[in-house]
C-alpha positions as MATLAB code, in Angstrom:
seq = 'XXXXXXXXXXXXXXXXXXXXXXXXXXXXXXXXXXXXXXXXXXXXXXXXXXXXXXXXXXXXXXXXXXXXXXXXXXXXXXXXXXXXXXXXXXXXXXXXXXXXXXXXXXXXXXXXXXXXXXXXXXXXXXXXXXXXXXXXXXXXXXXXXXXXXXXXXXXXXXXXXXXXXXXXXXXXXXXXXXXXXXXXXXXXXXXXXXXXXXXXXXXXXXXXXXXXXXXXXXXXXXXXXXXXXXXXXXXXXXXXXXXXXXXXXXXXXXXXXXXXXXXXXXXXXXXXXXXXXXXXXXXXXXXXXXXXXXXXXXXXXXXXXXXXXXXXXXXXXXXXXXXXXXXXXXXXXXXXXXXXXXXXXXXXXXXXXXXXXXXXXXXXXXXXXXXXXXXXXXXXXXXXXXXXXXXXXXXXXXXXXXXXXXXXXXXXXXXXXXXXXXXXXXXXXXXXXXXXXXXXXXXXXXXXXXXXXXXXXXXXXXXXXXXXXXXXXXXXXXXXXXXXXXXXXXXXXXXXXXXXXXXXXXXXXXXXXXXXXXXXXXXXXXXXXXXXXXXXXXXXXXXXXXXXXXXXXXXXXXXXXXXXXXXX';
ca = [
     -56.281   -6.867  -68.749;
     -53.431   -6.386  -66.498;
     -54.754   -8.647  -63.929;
     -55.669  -11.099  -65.939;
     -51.987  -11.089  -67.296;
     -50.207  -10.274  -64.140;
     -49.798  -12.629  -61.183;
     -50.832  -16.750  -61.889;
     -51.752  -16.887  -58.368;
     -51.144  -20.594  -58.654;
     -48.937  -22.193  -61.113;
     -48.277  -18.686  -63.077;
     -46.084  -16.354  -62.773;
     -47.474  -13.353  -65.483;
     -48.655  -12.199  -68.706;
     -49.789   -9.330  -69.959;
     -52.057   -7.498  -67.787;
     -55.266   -6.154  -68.336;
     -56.388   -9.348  -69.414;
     -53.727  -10.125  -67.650;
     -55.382   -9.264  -64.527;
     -58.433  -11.945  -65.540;
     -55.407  -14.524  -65.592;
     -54.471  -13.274  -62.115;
     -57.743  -13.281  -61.185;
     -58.127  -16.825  -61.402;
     -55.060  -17.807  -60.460;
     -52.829  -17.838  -63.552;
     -55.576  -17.297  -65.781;
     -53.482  -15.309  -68.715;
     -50.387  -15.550  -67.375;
     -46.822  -16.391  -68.665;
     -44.252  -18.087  -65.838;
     -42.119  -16.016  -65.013;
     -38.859  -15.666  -63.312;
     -38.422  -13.248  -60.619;
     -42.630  -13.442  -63.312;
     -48.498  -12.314  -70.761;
     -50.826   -9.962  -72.231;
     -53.290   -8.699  -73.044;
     -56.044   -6.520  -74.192;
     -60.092   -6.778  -75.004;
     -61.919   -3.738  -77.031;
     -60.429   -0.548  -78.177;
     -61.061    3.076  -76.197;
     -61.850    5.643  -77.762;
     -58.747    8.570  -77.437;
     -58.357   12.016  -78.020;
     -55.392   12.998  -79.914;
     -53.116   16.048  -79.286;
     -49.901   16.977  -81.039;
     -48.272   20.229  -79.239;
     -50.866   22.645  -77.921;
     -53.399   21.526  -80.688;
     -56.778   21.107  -79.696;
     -58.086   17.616  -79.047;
     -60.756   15.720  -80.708;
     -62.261   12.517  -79.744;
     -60.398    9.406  -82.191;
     -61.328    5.985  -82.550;
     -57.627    4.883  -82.248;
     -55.245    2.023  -81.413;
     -51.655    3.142  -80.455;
     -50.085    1.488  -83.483;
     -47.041   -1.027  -82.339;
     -44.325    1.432  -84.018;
     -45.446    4.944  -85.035;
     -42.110    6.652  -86.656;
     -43.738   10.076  -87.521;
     -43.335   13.006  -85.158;
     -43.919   12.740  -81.704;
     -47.838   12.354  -81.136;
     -49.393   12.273  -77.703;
     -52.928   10.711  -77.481;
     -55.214   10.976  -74.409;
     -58.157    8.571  -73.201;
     -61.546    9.731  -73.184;
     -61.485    9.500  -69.789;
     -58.563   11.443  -69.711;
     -56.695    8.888  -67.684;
     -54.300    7.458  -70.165;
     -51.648    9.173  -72.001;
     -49.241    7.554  -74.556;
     -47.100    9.424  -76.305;
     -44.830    7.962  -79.044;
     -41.264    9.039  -80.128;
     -40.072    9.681  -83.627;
     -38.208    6.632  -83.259;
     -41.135    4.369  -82.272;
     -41.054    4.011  -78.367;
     -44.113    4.655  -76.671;
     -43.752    6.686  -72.930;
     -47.203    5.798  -71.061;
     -48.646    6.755  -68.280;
     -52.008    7.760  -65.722;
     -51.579    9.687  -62.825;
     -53.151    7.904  -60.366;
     -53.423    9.790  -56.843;
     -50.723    7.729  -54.517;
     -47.722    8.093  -51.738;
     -44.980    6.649  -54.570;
     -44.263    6.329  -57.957;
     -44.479    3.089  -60.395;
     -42.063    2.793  -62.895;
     -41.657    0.445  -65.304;
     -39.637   -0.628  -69.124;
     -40.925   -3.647  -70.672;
     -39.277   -5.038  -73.444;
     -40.970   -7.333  -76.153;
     -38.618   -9.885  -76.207;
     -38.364  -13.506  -74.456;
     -37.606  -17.036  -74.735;
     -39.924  -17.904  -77.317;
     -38.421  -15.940  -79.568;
     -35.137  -17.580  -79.040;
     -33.046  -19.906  -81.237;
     -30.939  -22.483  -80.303;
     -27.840  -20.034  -80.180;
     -29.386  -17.477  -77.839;
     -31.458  -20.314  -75.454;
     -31.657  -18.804  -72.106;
     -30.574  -15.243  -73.060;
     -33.445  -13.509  -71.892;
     -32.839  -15.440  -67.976;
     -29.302  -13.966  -68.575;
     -30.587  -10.393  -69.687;
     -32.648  -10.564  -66.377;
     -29.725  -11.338  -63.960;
     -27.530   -9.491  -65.778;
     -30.097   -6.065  -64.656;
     -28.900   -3.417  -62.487;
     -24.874   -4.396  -63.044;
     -22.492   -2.878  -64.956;
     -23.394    0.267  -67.258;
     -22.569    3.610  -69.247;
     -22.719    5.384  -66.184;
     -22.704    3.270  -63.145;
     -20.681   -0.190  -61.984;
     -21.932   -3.012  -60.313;
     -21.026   -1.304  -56.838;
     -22.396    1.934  -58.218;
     -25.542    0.573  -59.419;
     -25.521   -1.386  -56.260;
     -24.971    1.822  -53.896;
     -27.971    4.019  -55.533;
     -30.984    0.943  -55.021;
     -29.775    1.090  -51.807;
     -30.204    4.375  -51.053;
     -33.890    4.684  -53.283;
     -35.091    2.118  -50.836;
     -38.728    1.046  -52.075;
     -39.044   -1.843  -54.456;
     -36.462   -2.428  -57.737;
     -36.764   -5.218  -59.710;
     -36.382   -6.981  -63.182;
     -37.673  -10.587  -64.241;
     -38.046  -12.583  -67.653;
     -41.096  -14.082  -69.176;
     -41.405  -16.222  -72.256;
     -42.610  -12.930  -74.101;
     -41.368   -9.876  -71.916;
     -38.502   -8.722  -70.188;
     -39.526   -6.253  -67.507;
     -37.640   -3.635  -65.420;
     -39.963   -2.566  -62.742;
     -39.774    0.299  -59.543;
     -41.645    1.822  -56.727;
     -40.271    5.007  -55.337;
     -40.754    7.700  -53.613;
     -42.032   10.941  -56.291;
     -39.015   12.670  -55.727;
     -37.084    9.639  -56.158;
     -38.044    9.375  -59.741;
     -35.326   11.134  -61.816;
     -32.640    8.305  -59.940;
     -34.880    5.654  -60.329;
     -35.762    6.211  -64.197;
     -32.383    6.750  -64.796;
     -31.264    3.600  -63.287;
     -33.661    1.981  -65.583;
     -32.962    3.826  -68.932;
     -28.997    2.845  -67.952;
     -29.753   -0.628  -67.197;
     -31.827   -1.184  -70.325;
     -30.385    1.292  -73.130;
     -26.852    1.192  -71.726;
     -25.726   -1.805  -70.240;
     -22.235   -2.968  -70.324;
     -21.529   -7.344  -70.406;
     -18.374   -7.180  -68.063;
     -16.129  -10.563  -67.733;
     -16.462   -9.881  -64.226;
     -20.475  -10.061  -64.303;
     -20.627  -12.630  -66.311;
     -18.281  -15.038  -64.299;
     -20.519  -13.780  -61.622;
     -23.666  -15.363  -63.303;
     -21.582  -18.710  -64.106;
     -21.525  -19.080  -60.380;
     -24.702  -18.311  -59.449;
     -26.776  -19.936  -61.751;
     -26.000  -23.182  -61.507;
     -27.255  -22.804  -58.105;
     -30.932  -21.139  -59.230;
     -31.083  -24.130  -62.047;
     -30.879  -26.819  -59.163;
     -33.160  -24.948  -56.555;
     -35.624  -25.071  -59.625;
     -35.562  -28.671  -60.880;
     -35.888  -29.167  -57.199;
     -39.137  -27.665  -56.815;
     -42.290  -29.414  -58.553;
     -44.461  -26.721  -58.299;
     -41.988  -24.649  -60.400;
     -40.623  -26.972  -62.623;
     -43.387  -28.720  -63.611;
     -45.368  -25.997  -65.454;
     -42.142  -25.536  -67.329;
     -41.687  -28.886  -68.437;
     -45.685  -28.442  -69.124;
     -44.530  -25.833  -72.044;
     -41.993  -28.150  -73.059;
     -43.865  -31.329  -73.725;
     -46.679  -29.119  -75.175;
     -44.693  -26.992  -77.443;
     -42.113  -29.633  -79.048;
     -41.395  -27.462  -81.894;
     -39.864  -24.769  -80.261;
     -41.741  -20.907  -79.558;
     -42.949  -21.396  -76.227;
     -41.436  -25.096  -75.905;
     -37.865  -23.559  -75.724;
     -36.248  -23.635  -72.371;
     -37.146  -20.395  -70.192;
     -33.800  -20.718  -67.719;
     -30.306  -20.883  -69.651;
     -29.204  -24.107  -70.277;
     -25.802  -25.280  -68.380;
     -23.672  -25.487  -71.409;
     -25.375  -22.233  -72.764;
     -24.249  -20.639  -69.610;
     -20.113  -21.322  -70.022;
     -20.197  -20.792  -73.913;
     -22.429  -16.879  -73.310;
     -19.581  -14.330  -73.807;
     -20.133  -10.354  -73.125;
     -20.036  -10.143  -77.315;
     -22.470  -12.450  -77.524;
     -25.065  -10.821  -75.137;
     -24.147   -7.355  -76.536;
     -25.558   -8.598  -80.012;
     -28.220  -10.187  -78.449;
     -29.078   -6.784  -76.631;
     -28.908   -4.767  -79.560;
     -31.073   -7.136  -81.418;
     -33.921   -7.040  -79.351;
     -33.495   -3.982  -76.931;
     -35.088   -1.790  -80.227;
     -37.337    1.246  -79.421;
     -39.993   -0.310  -81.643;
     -40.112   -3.064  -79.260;
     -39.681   -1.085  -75.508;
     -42.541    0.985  -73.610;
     -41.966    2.915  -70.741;
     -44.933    3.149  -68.268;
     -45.766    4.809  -65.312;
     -48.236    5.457  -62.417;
     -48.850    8.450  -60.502;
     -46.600   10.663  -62.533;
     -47.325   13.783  -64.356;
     -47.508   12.427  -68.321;
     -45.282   15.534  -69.559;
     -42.348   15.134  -66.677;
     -42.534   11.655  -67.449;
     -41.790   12.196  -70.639;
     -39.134   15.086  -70.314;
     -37.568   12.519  -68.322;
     -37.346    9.465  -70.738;
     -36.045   12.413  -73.065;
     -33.221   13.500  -70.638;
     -32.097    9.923  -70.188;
     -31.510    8.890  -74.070;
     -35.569    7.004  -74.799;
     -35.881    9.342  -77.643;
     -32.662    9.107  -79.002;
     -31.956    5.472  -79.717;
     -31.574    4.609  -83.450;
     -34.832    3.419  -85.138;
     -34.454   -0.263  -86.990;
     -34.433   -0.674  -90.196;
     -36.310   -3.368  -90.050;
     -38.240   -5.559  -86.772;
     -35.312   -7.128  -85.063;
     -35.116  -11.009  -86.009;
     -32.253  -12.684  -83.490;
     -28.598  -11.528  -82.878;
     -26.224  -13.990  -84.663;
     -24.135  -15.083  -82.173;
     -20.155  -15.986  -82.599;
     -20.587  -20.081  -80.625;
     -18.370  -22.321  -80.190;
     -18.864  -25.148  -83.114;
     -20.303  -27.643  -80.283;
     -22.636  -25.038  -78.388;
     -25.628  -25.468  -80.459;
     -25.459  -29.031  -79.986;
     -24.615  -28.850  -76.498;
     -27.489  -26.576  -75.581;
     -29.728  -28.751  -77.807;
     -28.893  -31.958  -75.594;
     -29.341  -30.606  -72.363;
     -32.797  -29.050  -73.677;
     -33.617  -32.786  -74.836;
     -32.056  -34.402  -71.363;
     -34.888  -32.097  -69.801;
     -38.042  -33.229  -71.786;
     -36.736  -36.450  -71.870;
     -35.793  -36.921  -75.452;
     -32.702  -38.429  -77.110;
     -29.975  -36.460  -78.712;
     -32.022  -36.025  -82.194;
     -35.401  -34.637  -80.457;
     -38.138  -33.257  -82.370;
     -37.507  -30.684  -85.367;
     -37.307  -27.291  -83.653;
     -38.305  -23.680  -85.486;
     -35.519  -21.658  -85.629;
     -37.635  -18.501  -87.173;
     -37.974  -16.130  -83.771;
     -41.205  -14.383  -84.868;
     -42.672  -18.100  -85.720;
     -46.129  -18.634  -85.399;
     -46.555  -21.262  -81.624;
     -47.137  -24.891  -82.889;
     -48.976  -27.272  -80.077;
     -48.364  -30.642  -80.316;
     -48.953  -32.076  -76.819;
     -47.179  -35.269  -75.604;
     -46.684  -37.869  -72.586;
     -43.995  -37.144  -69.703;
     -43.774  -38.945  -66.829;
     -40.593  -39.766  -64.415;
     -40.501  -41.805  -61.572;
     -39.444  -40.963  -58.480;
     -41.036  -43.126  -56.193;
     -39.887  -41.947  -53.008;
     -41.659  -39.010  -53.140;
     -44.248  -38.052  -51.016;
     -47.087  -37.110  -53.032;
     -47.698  -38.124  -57.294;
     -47.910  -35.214  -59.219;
     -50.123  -35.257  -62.081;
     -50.767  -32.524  -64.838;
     -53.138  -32.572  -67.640;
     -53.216  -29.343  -70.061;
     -54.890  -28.734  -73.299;
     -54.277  -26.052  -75.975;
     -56.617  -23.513  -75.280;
     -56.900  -19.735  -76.631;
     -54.443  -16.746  -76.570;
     -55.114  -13.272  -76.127;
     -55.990  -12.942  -80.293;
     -59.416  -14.693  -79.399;
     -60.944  -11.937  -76.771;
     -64.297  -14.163  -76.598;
     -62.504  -17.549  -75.684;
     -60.304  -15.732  -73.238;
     -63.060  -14.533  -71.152;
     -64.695  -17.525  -71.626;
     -61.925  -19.899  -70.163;
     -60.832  -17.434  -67.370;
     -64.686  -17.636  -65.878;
     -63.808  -21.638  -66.345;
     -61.035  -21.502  -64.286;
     -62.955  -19.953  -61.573;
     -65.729  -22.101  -61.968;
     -63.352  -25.195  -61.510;
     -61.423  -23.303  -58.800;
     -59.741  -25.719  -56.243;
     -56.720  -25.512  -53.729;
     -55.129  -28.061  -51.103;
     -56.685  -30.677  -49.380;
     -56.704  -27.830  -45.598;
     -57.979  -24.436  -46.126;
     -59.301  -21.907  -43.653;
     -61.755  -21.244  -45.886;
     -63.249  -17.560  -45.828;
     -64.337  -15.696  -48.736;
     -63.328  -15.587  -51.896;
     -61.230  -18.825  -51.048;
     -63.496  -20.943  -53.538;
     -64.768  -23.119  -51.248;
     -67.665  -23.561  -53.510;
     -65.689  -24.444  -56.618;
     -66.031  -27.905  -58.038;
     -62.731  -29.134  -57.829;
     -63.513  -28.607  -54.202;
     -67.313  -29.745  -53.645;
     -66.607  -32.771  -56.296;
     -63.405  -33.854  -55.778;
     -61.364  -32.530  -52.583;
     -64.293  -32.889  -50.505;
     -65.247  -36.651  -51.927;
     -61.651  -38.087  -51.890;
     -60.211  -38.056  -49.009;
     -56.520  -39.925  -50.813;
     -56.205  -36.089  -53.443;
     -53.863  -33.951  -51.850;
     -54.561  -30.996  -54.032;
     -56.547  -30.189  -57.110;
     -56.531  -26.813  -58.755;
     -57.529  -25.381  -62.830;
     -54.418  -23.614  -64.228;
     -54.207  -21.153  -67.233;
     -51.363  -20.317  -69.106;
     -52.193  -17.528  -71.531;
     -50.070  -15.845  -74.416;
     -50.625  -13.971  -77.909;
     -51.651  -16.450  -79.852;
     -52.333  -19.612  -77.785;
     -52.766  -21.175  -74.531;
     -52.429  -23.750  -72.195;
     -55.512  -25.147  -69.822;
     -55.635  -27.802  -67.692;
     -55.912  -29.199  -64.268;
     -52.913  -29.965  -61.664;
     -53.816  -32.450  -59.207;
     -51.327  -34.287  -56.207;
     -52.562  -37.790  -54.492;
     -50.513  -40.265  -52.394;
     -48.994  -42.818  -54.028;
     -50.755  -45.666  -56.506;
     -53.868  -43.608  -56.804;
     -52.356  -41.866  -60.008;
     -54.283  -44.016  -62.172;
     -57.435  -42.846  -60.471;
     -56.405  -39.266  -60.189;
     -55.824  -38.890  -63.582;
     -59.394  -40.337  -64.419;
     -60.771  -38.397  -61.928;
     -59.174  -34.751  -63.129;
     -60.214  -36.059  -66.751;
     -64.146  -36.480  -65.973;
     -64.065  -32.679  -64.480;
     -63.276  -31.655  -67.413;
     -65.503  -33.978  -69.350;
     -68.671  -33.229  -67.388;
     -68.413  -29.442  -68.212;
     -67.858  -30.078  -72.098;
     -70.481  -32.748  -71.993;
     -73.334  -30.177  -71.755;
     -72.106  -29.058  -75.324;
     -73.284  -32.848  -76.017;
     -69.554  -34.881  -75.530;
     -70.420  -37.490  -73.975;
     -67.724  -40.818  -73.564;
     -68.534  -43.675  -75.167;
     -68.014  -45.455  -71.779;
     -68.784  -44.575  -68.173;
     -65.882  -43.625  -65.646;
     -64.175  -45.746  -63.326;
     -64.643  -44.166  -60.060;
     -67.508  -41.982  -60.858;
     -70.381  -43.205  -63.672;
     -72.675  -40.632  -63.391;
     -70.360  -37.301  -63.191;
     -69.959  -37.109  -67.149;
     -73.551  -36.021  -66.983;
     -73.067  -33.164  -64.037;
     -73.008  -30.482  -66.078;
     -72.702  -26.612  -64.361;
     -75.309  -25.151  -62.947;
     -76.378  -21.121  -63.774;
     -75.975  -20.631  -59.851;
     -72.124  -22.109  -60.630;
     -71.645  -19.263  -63.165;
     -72.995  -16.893  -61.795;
     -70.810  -17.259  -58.606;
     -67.752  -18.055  -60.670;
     -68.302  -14.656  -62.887;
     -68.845  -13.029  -59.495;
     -65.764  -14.417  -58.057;
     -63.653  -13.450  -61.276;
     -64.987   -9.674  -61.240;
     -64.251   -9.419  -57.430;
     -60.523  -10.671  -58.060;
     -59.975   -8.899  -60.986;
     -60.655   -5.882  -59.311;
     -58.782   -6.099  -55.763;
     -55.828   -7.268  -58.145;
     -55.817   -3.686  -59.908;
     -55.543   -1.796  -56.678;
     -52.184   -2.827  -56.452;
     -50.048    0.087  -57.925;
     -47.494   -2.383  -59.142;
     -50.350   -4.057  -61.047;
     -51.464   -1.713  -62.285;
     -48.480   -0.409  -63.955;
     -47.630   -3.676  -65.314;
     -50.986   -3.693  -66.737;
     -50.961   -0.382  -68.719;
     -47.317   -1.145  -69.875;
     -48.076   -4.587  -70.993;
     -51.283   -3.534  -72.758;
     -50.116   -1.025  -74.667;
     -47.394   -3.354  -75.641;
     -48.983   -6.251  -76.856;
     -51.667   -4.294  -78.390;
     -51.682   -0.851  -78.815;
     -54.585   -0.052  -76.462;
     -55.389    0.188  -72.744;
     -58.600   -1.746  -72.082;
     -60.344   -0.299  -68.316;
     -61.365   -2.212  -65.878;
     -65.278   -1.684  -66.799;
     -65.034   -2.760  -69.953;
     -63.442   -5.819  -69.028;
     -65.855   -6.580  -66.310;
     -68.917   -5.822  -69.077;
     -67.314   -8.930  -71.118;
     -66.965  -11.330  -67.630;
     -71.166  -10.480  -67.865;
     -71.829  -11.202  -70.795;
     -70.289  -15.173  -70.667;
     -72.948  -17.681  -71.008;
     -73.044  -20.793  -70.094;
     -72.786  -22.379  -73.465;
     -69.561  -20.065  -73.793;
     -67.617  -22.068  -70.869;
     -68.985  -25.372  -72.317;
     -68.103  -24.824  -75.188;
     -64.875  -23.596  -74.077;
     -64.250  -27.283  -72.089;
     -65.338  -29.120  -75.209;
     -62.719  -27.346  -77.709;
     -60.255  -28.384  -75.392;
     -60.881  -32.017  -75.802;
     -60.909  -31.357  -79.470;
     -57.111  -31.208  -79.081;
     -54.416  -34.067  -78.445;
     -53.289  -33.644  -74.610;
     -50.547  -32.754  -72.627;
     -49.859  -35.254  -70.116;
     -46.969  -35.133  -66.854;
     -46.742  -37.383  -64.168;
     -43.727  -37.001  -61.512;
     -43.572  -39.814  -58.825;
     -45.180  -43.107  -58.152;
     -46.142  -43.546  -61.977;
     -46.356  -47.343  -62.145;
     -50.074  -47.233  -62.819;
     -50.512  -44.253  -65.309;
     -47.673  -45.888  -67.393;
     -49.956  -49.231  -67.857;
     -53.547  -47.250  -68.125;
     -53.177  -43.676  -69.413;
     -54.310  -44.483  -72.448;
     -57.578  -45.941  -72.080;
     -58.323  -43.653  -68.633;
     -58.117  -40.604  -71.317;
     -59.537  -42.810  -74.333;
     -62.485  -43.156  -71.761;
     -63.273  -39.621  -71.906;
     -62.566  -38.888  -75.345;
     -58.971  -37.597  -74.581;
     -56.469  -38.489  -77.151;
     -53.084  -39.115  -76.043;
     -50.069  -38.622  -77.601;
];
């Protein structure tokens, strides 16, 4: 599942793995942007469980999310998987895959969608603020000993993880876990850090708005999720930023950073030094909760909600009230989909997206189902060196790259999460063909749902006939192929592989292999994707246009009331 949460090849960043690896495998399939960088998991294995030197027996068991008995190890059947978990309700996983380095990893189960309009952007703050200032080292310090470890150290944020990741060498490991534990457990919010961040973040915010291909998924979540949860902004808003005081991200730390919430994973390590390890460096020690975390209250200035609030509205284009946000953290995702479009007419190319609410990782069946859609619609640029596995043969590419000469790009994005999704097509033309693009992205969509008999009342404007193209078996079959093959290469990548098994576990208790995984891709039908494509158009849509927009403003409407879209 890792790869389909891991890497969005395309407009994604990561989710969980496992299935996190079928949302890498089609380029963002399950996959939550992140910064730096959703989740996961399919059927339950069976495990053996083993407490001290007692013998094991074969268990039909899900490592529950926070086990505060004694310390219990359980073992895969396959005997490749180990979790243990703590008295205190952190789980310590691991495989031992053979390998010249080490993977390390903490991931955290906290984000921005679980932020309220106090602690906006805290999680992009908890992220920078990595690898500074702790118990044990300083900023120099800290700085000094990734220097000398070499190999790869990094942390990043998601909208539902924060993740503290590391390649070394074997015997690097007690420095580099260390590191981590300090950096995670024991971090200290210096004034000196912090004006640090106030310098450079401004900077990172700019560079992003700057950059369509980044900022547009994230306005994507924004327009789609009005109500807050995954709507709420991912980077820390400007006024956040100068009101954040090392108090207020010490509560916030303490709030979240709980052991019910953290799992430490790692790859080609011995399971029991792993574990002495975490135990030498404080993992087993911290405090359980009383109770699941909700959000630190935060000491704010008497404007700083409001402030924050307004530059979160300036973003999605909404006036000082905006629409009513959830301030409940654990809330349940509400989509409501919406209209976006800004006009900047001297750019070069029209950027258009269209997303629908699709299916999080709660619906196993759907998520298989709309990660062999995204392969099956494929796409890319307009110039490709083609090759294999490129997805020449998708049908964004045979039916619209390859029969309109004025698209620029065309590619199926997937952005998958716990309990929801986001599906859709992202398409670039030159400008005033944005009226046509968007009715040309909305009959792709249209012809694969119309097999499950939706059908527009009228024809399309540039193509009449394609509403009735439905996908072939030879299209699934290469698409299922295609998603196998990438989901695969994708988990021979240690780093994905680690991300996998710690994000699994994490979101649900389980490690789902790669076979398994590969038996579901099989068994999706046909009437599975199209079925799939016609749920989505059973939702209102999400609709962003950046650039020459004159023409979608006038005809958006009736190009998506054409095809049985309903815009909001």
């Amino acid at each position: 599942m890792a790869f389909l949460f891991s890497r969005a090849a395309t407009t994604n960043a990561r989710a969980g793995l496992g299935l996190a690896q079928l949302g890498a495998a089609c380029p963002g399939l399950c996959s939550s942007r992140r910064l730096g960088g959703n989740d996961r998991v399919l059927r339950s294995q069976r495990f053996k469980s083993t407490t001290s030197n007692a013998p094991r027996t074969g268990i039909d068991a899900q490592i529950p999310l926070a086990k505060k008995s004694s310390v219990k190890t359980e073992v895969s059947a396959d005997g490749q998987t180990f979790v243990t978990t703590f008295a205190n309700g952190l789980r310590v996983v691991s495989e031992n895959n053979p390998g010249h380095f080490t993977a390390l990893g903490v991931y955290v189960d906290a984000g921005s969608r679980y932020e309220t309009p106090s602690t906006f952007g805290y999680a992009h703050l908890m992220d920078r603020m990595a690898f500074r200032s702790s118990d044990r080292f300083t900023s120099a310090e800290s700085m000094a000993v990734i220097e000398k470890l070499g190999g790869s150290i990094m942390s990043s944020s998601s909208r539902e993880c924060i993740m503290y990741q590391a390649a070394v060498f074997p015997n690097d490991v007690p420095t580099a876990l260390r590191l981590l534990a300090d950096t995670t457990l024991r971090p200290k919010f210096t004034p000196e850090d912090l004006a640090e961040l106030r310098e450079t973040v401004p900077w990172e915010l700019q560079d992003f708005v700057s950059k369509p291909d980044m900022f547009l998924p994230e306005k994507l979540h924004e327009v789609a999720f009005r109500t807050g949860t995954l709507g709420n902004p991912l980077l820390c808003p400007p006024n956040q930023l100068s009101s954040a005081t090392p108090e207020s991200l010490a509560a916030y730390h303490r709030s979240w950073y709980r052991p019910e919430r953290i799992v430490v994973a790692a790859v080609g390590l011995e399971h029991d030094e792993l574990v002495r390890h975490c135990n030498e460096n404080g993992f087993a020690d911290i405090a359980p909760s009383e109770e699941v975390a909700c959000q630190a209250q935060t000491d704010k200035s008497p404007g700083s909600e409001h402030s924050s609030r307004s530059w979160f509205n300036k973003m999605l284009g909404l006036g000082e009230g905006g629409a009513a946000r959830s301030s409940d953290p654990g809330a349940k995702s509400v989509y409501t989909g919406g209209t976006w479009l800004e006009s900047k007419p001297d750019m070069d190319f029209t950027q258009v997206y269209l997303g629908f609410k699709s299916s999080g990782i709660d619906n196993e069946q759907a998520l298989y189902a709309y990660a062999t859609l995204q392969m099956l619609l494929g796409g890319g640029g307009s110039f490709s060196a083609g090759g294999p596995g490129k997805g020449m043969y998708s049908r964004l590419y045979t039916r619209v790259l390859n029969q309109h000469a004025w698209i620029e790009s065309c590619v199926a994005f997937h952005h998958c999460y716990t309990d929801t999704g986001l599906f859709g097509i992202l398409a670039s033309c030159r400008p005033r063909n944005e009226h046509a693009l968007l009715d040309v992205v909305a009959t792709e969509i249209e012809a694969i749902a119309s097999a499950k008999g939706r059908v527009s009342s009228r024809s399309s404007i540039r193509r009449p006939y394609a509403s009735h193209e439905g996908p072939s078996q030879l299209e699934v079959r290469r698409a299922k192929n295609q998603l196998k093959s990438n989901l695969l290469m994708n988990l021979e990548s240690r780093m994905v592989q680690l991300e996998d098994l710690g994000r699994q576990i994490q979101v649900s208790g389980r490690k789902i292999p790669a076979s398994t995984m590969v038996e579901h891709i099989e068994a999706i039908k046909l009437a599975d994707i199209t079925k799939a494509a016609g749920d989505l158009l059973e939702n209102p849509s999400t609709l962003l246009v950046q650039g020459y927009v004159d023409g979608v403003s006038k005809f958006y409407p009736q190009v998506l009331s054409n095809h049985g879209v309903t815009a909001v």
